[in-house]
XYZ file of C-alpha atoms in Angstrom:
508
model
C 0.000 0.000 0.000
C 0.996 3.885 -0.496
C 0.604 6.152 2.025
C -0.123 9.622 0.471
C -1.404 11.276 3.211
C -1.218 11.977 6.954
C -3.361 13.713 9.220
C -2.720 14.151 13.187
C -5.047 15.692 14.993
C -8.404 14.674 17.960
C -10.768 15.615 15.406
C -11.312 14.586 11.603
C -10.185 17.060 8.841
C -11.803 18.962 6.336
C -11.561 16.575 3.716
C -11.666 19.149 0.561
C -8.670 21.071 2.026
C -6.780 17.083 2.724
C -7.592 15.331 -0.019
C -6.792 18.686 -2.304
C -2.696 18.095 -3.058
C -3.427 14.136 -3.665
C -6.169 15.488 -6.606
C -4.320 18.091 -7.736
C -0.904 15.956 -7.923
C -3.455 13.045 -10.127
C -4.888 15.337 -12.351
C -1.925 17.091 -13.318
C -0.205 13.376 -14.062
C -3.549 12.425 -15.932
C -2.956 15.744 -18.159
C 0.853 14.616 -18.923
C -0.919 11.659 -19.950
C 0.462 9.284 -16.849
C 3.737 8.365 -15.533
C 6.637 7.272 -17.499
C 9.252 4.352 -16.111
C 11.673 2.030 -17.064
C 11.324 -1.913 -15.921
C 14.688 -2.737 -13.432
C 14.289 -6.493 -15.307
C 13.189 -5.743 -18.681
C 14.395 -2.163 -19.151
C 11.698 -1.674 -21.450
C 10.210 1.789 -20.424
C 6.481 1.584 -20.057
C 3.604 4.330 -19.344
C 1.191 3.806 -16.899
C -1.959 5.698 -16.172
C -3.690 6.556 -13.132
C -7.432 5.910 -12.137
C -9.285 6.223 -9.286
C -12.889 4.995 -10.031
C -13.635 3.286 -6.136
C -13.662 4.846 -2.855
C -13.515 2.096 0.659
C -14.387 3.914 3.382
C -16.374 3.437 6.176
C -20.260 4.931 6.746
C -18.891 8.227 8.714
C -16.184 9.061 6.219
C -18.188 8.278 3.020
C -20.044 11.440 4.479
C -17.328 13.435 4.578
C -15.472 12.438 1.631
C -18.402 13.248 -0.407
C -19.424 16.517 1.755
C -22.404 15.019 2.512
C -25.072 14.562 5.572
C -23.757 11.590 7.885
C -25.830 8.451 7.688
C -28.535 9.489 10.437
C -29.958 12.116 8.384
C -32.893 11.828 6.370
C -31.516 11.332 3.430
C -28.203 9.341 5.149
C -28.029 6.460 2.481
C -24.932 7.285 0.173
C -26.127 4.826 -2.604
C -29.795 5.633 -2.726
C -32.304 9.264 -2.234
C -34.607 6.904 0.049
C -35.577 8.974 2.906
C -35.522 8.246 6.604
C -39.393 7.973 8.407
C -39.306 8.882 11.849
C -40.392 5.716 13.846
C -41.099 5.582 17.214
C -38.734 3.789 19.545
C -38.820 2.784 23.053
C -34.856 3.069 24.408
C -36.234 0.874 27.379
C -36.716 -2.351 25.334
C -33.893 -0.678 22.281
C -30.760 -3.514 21.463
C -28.831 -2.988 24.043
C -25.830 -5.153 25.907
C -27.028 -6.768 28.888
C -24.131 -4.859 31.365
C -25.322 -1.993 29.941
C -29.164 -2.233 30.802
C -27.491 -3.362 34.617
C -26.018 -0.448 35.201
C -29.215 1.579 34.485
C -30.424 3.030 38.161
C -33.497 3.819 38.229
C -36.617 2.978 35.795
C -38.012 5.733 33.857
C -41.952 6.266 32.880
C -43.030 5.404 29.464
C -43.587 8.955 28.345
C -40.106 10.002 29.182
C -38.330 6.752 27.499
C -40.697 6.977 23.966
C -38.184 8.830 21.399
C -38.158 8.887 17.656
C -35.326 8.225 15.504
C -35.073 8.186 11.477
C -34.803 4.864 10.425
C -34.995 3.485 6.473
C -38.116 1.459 6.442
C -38.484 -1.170 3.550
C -40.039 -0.052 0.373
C -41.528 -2.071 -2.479
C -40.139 0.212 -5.182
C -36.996 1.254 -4.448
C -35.991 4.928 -4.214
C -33.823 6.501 -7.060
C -30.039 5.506 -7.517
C -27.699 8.385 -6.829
C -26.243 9.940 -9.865
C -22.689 11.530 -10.732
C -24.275 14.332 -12.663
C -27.444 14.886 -10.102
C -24.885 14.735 -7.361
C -22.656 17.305 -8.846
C -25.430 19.685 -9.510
C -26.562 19.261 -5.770
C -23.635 20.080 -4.810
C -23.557 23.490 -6.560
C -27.025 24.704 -5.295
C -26.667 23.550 -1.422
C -23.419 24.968 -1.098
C -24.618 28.745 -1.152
C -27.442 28.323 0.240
C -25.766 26.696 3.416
C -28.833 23.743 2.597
C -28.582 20.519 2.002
C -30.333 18.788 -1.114
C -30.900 15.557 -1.080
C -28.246 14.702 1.845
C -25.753 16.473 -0.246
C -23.509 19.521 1.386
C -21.870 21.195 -1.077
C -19.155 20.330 -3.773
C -16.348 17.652 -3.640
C -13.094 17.729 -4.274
C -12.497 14.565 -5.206
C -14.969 14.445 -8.119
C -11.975 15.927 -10.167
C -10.226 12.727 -10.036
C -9.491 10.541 -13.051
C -12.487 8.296 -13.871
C -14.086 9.007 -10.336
C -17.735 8.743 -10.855
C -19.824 10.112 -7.755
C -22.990 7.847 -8.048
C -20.895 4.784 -8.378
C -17.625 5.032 -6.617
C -18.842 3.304 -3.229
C -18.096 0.072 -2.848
C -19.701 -2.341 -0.165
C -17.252 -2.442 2.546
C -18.641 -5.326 4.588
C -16.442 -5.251 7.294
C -18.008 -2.076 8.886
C -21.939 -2.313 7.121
C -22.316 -5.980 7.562
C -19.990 -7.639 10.483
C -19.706 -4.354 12.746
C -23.022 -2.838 11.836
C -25.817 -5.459 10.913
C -24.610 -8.756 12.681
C -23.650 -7.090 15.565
C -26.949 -4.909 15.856
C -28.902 -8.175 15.142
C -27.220 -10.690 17.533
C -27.897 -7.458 20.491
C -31.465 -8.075 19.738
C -31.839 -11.654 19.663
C -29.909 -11.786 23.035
C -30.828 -8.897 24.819
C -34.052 -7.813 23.666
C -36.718 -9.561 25.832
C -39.357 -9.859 22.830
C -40.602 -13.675 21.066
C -37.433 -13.849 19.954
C -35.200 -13.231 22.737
C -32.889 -16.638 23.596
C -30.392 -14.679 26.341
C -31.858 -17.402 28.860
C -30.109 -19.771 26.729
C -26.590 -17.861 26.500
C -24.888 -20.278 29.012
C -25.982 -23.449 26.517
C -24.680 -21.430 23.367
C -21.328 -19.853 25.033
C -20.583 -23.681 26.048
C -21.275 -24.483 22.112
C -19.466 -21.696 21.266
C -16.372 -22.389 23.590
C -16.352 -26.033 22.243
C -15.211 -24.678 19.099
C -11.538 -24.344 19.776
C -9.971 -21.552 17.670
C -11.770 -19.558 15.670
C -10.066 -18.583 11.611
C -11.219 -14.995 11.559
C -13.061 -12.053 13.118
C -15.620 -13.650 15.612
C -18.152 -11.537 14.153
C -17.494 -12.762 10.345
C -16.876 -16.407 11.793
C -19.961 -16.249 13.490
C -22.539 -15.496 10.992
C -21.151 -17.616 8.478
C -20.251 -20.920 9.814
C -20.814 -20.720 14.135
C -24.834 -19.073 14.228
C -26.351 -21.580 12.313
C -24.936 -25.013 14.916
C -25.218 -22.330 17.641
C -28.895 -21.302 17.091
C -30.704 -23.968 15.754
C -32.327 -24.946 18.904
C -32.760 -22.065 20.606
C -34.146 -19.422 17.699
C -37.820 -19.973 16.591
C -38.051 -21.636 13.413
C -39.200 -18.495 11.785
C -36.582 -15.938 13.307
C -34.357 -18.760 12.114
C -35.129 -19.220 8.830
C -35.189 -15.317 8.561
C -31.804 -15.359 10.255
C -30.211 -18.071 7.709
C -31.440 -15.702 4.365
C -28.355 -13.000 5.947
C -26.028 -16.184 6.308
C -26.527 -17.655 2.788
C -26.479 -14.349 1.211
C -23.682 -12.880 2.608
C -21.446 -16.599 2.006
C -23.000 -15.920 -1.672
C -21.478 -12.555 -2.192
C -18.021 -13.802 -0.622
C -17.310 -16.309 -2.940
C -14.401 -16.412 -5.329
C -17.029 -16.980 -8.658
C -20.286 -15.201 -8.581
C -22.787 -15.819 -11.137
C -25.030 -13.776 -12.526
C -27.848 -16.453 -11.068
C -25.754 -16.757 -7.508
C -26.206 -12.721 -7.682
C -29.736 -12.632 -8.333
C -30.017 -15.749 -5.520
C -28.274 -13.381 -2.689
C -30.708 -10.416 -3.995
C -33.461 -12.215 -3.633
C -32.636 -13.340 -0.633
C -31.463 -9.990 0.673
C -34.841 -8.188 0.303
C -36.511 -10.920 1.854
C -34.683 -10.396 4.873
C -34.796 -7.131 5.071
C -38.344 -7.118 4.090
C -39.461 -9.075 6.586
C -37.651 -7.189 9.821
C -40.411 -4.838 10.093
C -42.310 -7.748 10.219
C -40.977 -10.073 12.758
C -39.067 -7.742 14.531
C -40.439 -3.679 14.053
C -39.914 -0.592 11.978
C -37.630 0.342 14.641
C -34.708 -2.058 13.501
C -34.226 -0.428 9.588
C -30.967 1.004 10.058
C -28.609 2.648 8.180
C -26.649 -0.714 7.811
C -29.673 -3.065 7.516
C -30.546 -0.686 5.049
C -27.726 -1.315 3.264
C -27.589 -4.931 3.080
C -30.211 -4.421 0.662
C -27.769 -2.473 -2.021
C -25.412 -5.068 -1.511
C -25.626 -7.043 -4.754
C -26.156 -3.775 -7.034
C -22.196 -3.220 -5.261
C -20.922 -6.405 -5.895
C -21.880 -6.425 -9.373
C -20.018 -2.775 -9.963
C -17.267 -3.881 -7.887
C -16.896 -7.617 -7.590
C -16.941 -9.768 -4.208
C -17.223 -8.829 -1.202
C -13.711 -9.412 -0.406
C -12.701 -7.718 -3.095
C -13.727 -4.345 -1.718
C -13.080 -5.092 1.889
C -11.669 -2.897 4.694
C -9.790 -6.052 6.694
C -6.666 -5.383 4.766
C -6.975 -1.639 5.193
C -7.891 -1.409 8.504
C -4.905 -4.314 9.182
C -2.506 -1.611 7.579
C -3.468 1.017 9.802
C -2.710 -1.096 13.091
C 0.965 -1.871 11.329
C 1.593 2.058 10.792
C 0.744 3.247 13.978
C 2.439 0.314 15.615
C 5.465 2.342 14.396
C 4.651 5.884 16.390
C 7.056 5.933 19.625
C 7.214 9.454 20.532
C 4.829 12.028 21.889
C 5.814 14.776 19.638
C 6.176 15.311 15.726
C 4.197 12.101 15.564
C 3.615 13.194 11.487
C 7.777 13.202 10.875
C 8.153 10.138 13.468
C 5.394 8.369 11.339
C 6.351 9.059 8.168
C 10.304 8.006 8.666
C 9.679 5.044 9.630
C 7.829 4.635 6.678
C 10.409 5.790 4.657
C 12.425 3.080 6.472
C 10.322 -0.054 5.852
C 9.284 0.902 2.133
C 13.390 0.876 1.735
C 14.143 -2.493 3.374
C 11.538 -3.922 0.626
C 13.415 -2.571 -1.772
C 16.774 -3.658 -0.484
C 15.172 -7.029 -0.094
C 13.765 -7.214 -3.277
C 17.673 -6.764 -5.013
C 19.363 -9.017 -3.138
C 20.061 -12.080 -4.719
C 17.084 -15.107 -3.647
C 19.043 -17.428 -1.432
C 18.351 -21.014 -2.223
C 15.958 -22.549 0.629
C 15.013 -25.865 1.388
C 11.579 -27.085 -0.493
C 11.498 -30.269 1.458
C 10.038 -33.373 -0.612
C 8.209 -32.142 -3.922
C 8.114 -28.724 -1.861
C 6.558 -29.963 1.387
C 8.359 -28.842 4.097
C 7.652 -30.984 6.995
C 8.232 -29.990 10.955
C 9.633 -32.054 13.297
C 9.733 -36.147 13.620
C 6.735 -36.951 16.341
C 7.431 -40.220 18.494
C 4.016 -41.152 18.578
C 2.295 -44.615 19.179
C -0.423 -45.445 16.691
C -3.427 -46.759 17.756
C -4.198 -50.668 17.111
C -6.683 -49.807 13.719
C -3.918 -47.296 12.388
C -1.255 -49.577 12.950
C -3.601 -52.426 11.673
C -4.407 -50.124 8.283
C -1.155 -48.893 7.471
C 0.108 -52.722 7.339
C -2.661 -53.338 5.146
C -1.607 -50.890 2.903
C 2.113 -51.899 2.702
C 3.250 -49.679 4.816
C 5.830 -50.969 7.488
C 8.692 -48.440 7.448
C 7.860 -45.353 8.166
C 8.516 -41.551 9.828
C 5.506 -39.691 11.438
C 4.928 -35.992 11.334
C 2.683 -33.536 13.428
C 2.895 -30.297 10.864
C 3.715 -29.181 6.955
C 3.914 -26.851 5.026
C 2.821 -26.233 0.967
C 4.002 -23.723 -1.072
C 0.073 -21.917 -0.274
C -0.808 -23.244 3.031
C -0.162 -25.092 6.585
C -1.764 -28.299 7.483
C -1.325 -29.743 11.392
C -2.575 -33.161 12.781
C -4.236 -34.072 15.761
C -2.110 -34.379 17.862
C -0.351 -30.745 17.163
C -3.991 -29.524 17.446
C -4.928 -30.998 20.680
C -1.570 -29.561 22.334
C -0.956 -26.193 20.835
C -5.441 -25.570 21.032
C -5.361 -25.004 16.985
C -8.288 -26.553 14.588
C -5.965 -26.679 11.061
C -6.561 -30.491 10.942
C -10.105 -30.705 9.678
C -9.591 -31.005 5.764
C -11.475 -31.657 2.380
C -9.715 -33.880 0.357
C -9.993 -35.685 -3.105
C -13.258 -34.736 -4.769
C -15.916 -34.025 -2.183
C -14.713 -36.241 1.322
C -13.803 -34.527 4.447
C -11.900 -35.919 7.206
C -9.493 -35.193 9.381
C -5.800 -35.220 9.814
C -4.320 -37.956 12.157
C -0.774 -38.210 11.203
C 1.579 -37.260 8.192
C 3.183 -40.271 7.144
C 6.670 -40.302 5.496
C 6.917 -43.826 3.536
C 9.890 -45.250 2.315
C 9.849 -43.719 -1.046
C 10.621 -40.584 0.627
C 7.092 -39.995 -0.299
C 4.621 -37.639 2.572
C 1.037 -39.343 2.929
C -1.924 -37.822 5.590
C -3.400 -40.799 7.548
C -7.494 -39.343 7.498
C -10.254 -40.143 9.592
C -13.071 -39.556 7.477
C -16.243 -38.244 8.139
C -19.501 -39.537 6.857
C -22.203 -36.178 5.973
C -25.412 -36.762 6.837
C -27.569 -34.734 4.345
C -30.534 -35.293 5.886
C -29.212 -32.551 8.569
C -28.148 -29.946 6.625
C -29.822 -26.116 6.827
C -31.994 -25.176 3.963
C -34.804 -22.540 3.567
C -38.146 -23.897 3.271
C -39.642 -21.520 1.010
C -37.350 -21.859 -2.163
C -35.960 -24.601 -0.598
C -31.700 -23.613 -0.847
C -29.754 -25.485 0.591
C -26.781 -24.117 2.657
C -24.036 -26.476 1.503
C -21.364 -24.534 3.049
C -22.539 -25.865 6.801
C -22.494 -29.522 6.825
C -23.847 -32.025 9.482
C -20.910 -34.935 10.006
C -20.033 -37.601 11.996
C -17.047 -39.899 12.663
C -16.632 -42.689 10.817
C -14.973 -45.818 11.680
C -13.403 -45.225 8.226
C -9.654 -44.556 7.263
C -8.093 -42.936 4.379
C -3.855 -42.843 3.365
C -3.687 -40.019 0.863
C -1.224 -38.058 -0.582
C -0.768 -34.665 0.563
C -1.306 -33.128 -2.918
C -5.062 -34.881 -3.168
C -6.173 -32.070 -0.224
C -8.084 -29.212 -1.707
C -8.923 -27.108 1.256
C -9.140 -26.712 5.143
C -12.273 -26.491 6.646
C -13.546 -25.359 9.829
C -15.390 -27.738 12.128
C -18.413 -26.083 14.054
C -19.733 -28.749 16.960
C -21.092 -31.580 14.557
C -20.808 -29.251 11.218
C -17.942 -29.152 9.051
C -17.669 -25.274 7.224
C -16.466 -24.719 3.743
C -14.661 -21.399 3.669
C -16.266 -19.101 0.717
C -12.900 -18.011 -0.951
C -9.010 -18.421 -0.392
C -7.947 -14.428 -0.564
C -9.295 -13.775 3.215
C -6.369 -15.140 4.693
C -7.765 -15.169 7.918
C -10.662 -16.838 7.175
């Protein structure tokens, strides 16, 4: 990444006068007609043009990016003119955590708790789209007036740069809109709220499901709705709050995939309405948030800007932790900062001319860890004989050229869960022991799991079924396969093993 900018301050700047020097500096390389370099390998010299079409940004500084109202106002939504209703809301019984509603000290009457706050209640027909040109022009008659139109402030600076179109340059960011925002909001209401659907009298029964899960592959909040909910829920939830719980799941696993069709993307929008459709129903009016609101744009995004991945603020937001890791001082944090930079940009490039130093690829580029003095149990023993395998080396851990793969036994000491694998065509299993034959060759020793299908989550209106969760149990079954016939890791969730939606969310 390229840091181009620095601000320092308690408060947030006035993003016309920051972003200024980055759009002037674009435009004035778009007008040369873009930046001219030689290739170190190939010294070929080769032109490159600049675009910025896409903007990832969180809901607060969307607003001010775009000098427009923040997301409570009434016209708050940044892809759409829908306007906020005012809907009546009683704090008392609001989402709220349950330390919070302890510490509350005395009860207040119902005509001091009711409220009203602008929320984005469902509509059949969508409202209009925003537009680059519309926007623009909004911009030019609030700004003198001092008056918003439409949500919008006043003029942008960055709709000067190259190939920046304002109706279209959001992109999805799930990170803040779906994990922080609506899964968050929603699992506050289905625990706290004290309403038909409220299942806090079950938390000890799903935080001992939850802590038999030992190690979770990503954000709890991501891991959660996509693989842990489902096992977690399932017989707690109502059927119905269920069912409307497992259209966000399947949608959102939809839209994270590597390959999205044009019939997966209708599938997830489909699915998407329904669920927001249907809050005011189950749930109230009360509930249409800004973010729930914006699940529903969520395929339009994907299909301007790809997956959800794709536009993600993990890696962003990842970046930021590693640059302020590197702020010591308590004064001229903005030099201190942007040294050290300086610093690590320049050991890449050092790096990057230094001769590559041969390494050890282990057999057929497996690198294996260390030899594990292990007894094997009678039926391993038993099956590796029967396989013609006599001589041999066991291994707890290895490594491919794209990922690691433990067994067991590492798994069960060091509390990890990298074990659980698919392998061959569709079979899942898990590792026992990597076995080093003879031949010099590495085999995994599996314990495969039988799937019963039977099990598995599915809606029961259009009947989808959510393949990515699936009900398995042990099988008395073994499998010696090489280590190259593994296609993925998986996650196991109680009795459900999880299929991961894509490979590029690394900790996933």
């Amino acid at each position: 990444m390229l840091v181009s900018g620095v601000f320092v301050d308690k408060v947030k700047p006035k993003m016309n006068v920051f972003f200024k020097p980055f759009v002037d500096s674009l435009k004035a390389i778009s007008l040369k007609g873009g930046v001219t370099w030689t290739h170190p390998q190939y010294q070929t010299v080769v032109t490159s043009k600049i675009a910025c079409p896409i903007i990832c940004a969180d809901a607060p500084a969307k607003a001010i990016i775009l000098n427009a109202k923040c997301f409570s106002h009434r016209f708050g939504c940044d892809i759409c003119e829908q306007k906020a209703v005012k809907v009546c809301v009683d704090p008392g019984n609001f989402a709220r955590s349950a330390e919070s509603s302890k510490k509350k000290k005395k009860k207040q009457t119902d005509n001091q708790r009711k409220t009203t706050l602008r929320r984005f209640v469902f509509q059949d027909s969508p409202a209009n789209l925003r537009a680059d040109l519309r926007m623009r022009l909004q911009g030019q008659l609030a700004e003198p007036r001092g008056k918003s139109r439409k949500g919008i402030v006043g003029k942008t600076v960055v709709a000067d740069l190259p190939f920046l179109d304002l109706g279209v340059c959001l992109c999805a960011e799930y990170m803040h809109t779906v994990l922080l925002g609506a899964v968050k909001y929603f699992l506050d209401i289905i625990l706290f709220v004290r309403v038909p659907w409220f299942i806090g009298k079950h938390i000890p029964e799903i935080d001992a499901f939850i802590k038999s899960i030992k190690y979770f592959k990503a954000s709890e909040l991501r891991a959660l709705l996509l693989f842990f909910s489902l096992p977690a829920f399932k017989d707690f939830l109502s059927p119905i709050y269920l069912q409307h719980w497992m259209l966000l799941v399947a949608s959102i696993y939809i839209l994270l995939k590597e390959n999205i069709s044009s019939s997966d993307l209708n599938t997830a929008e489909a699915m998407l309405r329904s669920f927001v459709r249907d809050i005011g129903k189950l749930y109230h009016n009360k509930f249409y948030t800004y973010n729930i609101h914006n699940l529903f744009h969520l395929p339009l995004l994907v299909s301007r800007w790809g997956p959800l991945w794709a536009t993600s603020a993990f890696d962003f937001e990842t970046f930021n932790g590693f640059i302020t890791s590197h702020v010591h001082g308590t004064k001229h944090l903005d030099k201190e900062l942007l040294n050290n930079i300086k610093i690590i940009q320049s050991l890449t490039v050092l790096e990057r001319s230094l001769p590559e130093v041969a390494r050890s690829k282990g057999v057929n580029g497996i690198q294996v860890g260390s030899v594990v003095d292990a007894e094997l149990l009678f039926s391993e023993t038993m099956f590796l004989q029967q396989e013609g395998i006599d001589n041999f080396v066991l291994y707890e851990r290895i490594k491919t050229e794209f990922d690691i793969f433990t067994s067991r036994l590492y798994d069960s000491r060091r509390k990890k869960a990298n074990s659980f694998v698919q392998f061959n065509v569709n079979q899942f299993g898990e590792i026992l022991h990597f076995v080093k034959v003879h031949s010099g060759d590495i085999l995994c020793l599996i314990s495969v799991f039988k799937t019963k299908h039977i099990d598995i989550f599915y809606l029961e209106d259009s009947l989808y079924q959510l393949r990515h969760i699936l009900p398995v149990e042990y099988s008395n079954t073994l499998a010696l396969v090489p280590v190259s016939s593994i296609v993925t890791k998986v996650i196991k969730a109680g009795n459900y093993l999880c299929l991961r939606p894509n490979h590029y969310e690394v900790n996933l």
